[in-house]
Short mmCIF file of C-alpha atoms in Angstrom, two decimals:
data_model
loop_
_atom_site.label_atom_id
_atom_site.label_comp_id
_atom_site.label_asym_id
_atom_site.label_seq_id
_atom_site.Cartn_x
_atom_site.Cartn_y
_atom_site.Cartn_z
CA UNK K 17 0.41 0.23 -0.13
CA UNK K 18 0.94 3.02 -1.12
CA UNK K 19 1.35 6.14 2.13
CA UNK K 20 -0.83 8.28 2.65
CA UNK K 21 0.41 12.53 3.07
CA UNK K 22 -0.65 14.22 5.51
CA UNK K 23 -0.25 18.28 5.49
CA UNK K 24 0.18 20.92 7.41
CA UNK K 25 1.40 24.30 8.00
CA UNK K 26 3.18 24.20 12.35
CA UNK K 27 0.00 25.64 13.15
CA UNK K 28 -0.93 24.38 16.91
CA UNK K 29 -4.13 21.81 15.36
CA UNK K 30 -1.94 20.93 12.70
CA UNK K 31 0.27 19.42 15.20
CA UNK K 32 -2.44 17.90 17.31
CA UNK K 33 -3.97 16.12 14.52
CA UNK K 34 -0.19 14.98 13.71
CA UNK K 35 -0.20 13.35 16.46
CA UNK K 36 -3.01 12.07 16.39
CA UNK K 37 -2.49 10.62 12.21
CA UNK K 38 0.86 9.08 13.27
CA UNK K 39 -0.60 7.82 16.08
CA UNK K 40 -4.03 5.16 14.63
CA UNK K 41 -2.32 5.11 10.96
CA UNK K 42 1.46 4.06 12.30
CA UNK K 43 4.42 5.80 11.28
CA UNK K 44 5.38 3.84 8.50
CA UNK K 45 2.45 4.85 6.60
CA UNK K 46 2.11 7.96 6.70
CA UNK K 47 4.93 10.79 5.39
CA UNK K 48 4.85 14.37 6.68
CA UNK K 49 4.90 17.19 4.56
CA UNK K 50 4.66 20.72 6.15
CA UNK K 51 3.98 23.10 3.55
CA UNK K 52 4.19 26.07 5.34
CA UNK K 53 8.11 24.94 5.98
CA UNK K 54 8.35 22.90 2.50
CA UNK K 55 6.72 25.91 0.14
CA UNK K 56 8.03 24.00 -3.50
CA UNK K 57 5.09 21.07 -2.10
CA UNK K 58 2.33 23.77 -1.60
CA UNK K 59 2.07 22.83 -5.71
CA UNK K 60 1.64 19.48 -5.10
CA UNK K 61 -1.88 19.77 -2.53
CA UNK K 62 -3.19 22.19 -4.46
CA UNK K 63 -3.52 19.53 -7.17
CA UNK K 64 -4.05 16.65 -5.31
CA UNK K 65 -7.38 18.28 -3.24
CA UNK K 66 -5.93 20.15 -0.33
CA UNK K 67 -8.25 23.27 0.39
CA UNK K 68 -7.00 24.07 3.73
CA UNK K 69 -4.61 22.42 6.75
CA UNK K 70 -4.16 19.95 8.30
CA UNK K 71 -5.12 17.20 5.52
CA UNK K 72 -4.69 14.10 4.91
CA UNK K 73 -4.29 12.69 2.01
CA UNK K 74 -5.33 7.81 0.88
CA UNK K 75 -2.62 6.06 -0.73
CA UNK K 76 -6.25 6.10 -2.98
CA UNK K 77 -6.65 9.79 -3.24
CA UNK K 78 -9.36 10.59 -1.29
CA UNK K 79 -8.58 13.95 1.07
CA UNK K 80 -9.22 13.78 4.28
CA UNK K 81 -9.72 18.18 5.58
CA UNK K 82 -9.02 18.09 9.75
CA UNK K 83 -10.38 20.10 11.22
CA UNK K 84 -9.22 23.48 10.35
CA UNK K 85 -5.49 25.38 10.99
CA UNK K 86 -5.04 27.90 7.29
CA UNK K 87 -6.15 27.62 3.89
CA UNK K 88 -4.04 26.96 1.08
CA UNK K 89 -4.35 30.31 0.40
CA UNK K 90 -2.74 31.50 3.64
CA UNK K 91 0.07 29.31 3.65
CA UNK K 92 0.80 30.49 0.72
CA UNK K 93 0.65 34.28 1.55
CA UNK F 5 -5.61 0.73 23.20
CA UNK F 6 -9.28 1.57 23.40
CA UNK F 7 -10.84 1.90 20.57
CA UNK F 8 -11.19 4.39 18.59
CA UNK F 9 -15.36 6.34 17.40
CA UNK F 10 -15.65 7.33 13.98
CA UNK F 11 -19.55 9.45 14.39
CA UNK F 12 -21.51 10.31 10.91
CA UNK F 13 -24.91 10.77 9.23
CA UNK F 14 -25.31 7.61 6.67
CA UNK F 15 -24.52 11.02 5.06
CA UNK F 16 -22.47 11.36 1.11
CA UNK F 17 -18.92 12.32 3.32
CA UNK F 18 -19.85 10.63 5.74
CA UNK F 19 -19.70 7.94 4.46
CA UNK F 20 -16.72 8.11 2.22
CA UNK F 21 -14.17 9.07 4.73
CA UNK F 22 -15.61 5.80 7.09
CA UNK F 23 -14.38 3.54 4.22
CA UNK F 24 -11.05 5.94 4.67
CA UNK F 25 -10.43 6.26 8.77
CA UNK F 26 -11.41 2.09 8.47
CA UNK F 27 -8.77 1.46 6.00
CA UNK F 28 -6.30 3.09 7.08
CA UNK F 29 -7.22 3.26 10.83
CA UNK F 30 -7.63 -0.99 10.52
CA UNK F 31 -12.18 -1.86 11.17
CA UNK F 32 -10.51 -4.05 15.38
CA UNK F 33 -9.69 0.07 16.19
CA UNK F 34 -12.80 1.74 15.35
CA UNK F 35 -16.72 1.78 16.47
CA UNK F 36 -18.25 2.60 13.73
CA UNK F 37 -21.49 4.99 15.12
CA UNK F 38 -24.20 5.98 12.41
CA UNK F 39 -26.17 8.77 14.90
CA UNK F 40 -28.58 9.39 12.26
CA UNK F 41 -29.61 6.08 12.96
CA UNK F 42 -28.09 5.50 16.88
CA UNK F 43 -30.41 9.20 18.13
CA UNK F 44 -29.60 8.18 21.86
CA UNK F 45 -25.67 8.22 20.90
CA UNK F 46 -25.84 11.98 19.94
CA UNK F 47 -25.90 12.75 23.18
CA UNK F 48 -22.91 11.38 23.55
CA UNK F 49 -20.70 12.81 20.67
CA UNK F 50 -21.34 16.43 21.59
CA UNK F 51 -20.59 15.21 24.88
CA UNK F 52 -16.76 14.11 23.73
CA UNK F 53 -16.62 17.44 21.60
CA UNK F 54 -18.10 16.42 18.64
CA UNK F 55 -19.45 19.63 16.12
CA UNK F 56 -20.24 18.81 12.91
CA UNK F 57 -19.87 14.51 11.79
CA UNK F 58 -17.96 12.62 9.83
CA UNK F 59 -15.50 12.68 13.06
CA UNK F 60 -13.24 11.15 15.24
CA UNK F 61 -13.13 10.55 18.40
CA UNK F 62 -10.05 8.46 19.12
CA UNK F 63 -8.87 6.24 21.49
CA UNK F 64 -7.50 10.11 24.02
CA UNK F 65 -10.73 12.13 23.60
CA UNK F 66 -8.93 14.51 20.63
CA UNK F 67 -11.88 15.36 18.18
CA UNK F 68 -10.73 14.88 14.62
CA UNK F 69 -13.98 16.89 12.43
CA UNK F 70 -13.51 15.18 9.20
CA UNK F 71 -14.44 17.16 6.41
CA UNK F 72 -17.88 18.60 6.58
CA UNK F 73 -20.95 16.95 5.63
CA UNK F 74 -23.69 18.02 8.81
CA UNK F 75 -23.08 19.29 12.04
CA UNK F 76 -25.54 18.04 14.83
CA UNK F 77 -27.31 20.36 15.49
CA UNK F 78 -28.66 18.92 11.96
CA UNK F 79 -28.81 15.91 12.95
CA UNK F 80 -31.26 16.47 15.51
CA UNK F 81 -33.25 18.23 13.63
#
């Protein structure tokens, strides 16, 4: 199974959700991407359908927006 | 580890998220509760901090609101 990708921007809501998701899914099953720092991956997240962070893109391409930290427009700045 | 509880109300957004979460977390690790049908558990969900469905309450009590299907007020009707 391909990994899921968890996109976040370092906000408190993001970090709390990251902790929960990594615990639930397993650290080896999810790639964590900080798009606030790793800014060249913002476009990849948008193309995957991510509208806000934190969000989990599953291995089959579904986007789960989890709680609400920041819109992608805000991360892009 | 105690099970997580996934609350939903049968809407298409809920069912899609349920499928993803059960796949990611593992069916044996999550209890799925349809609060549209199992209405006596709406109050339990509210007390856990669920504001909208679908939502996952983790074993340590954190609430992850996933996408947006319906507010709890709408489910309560």
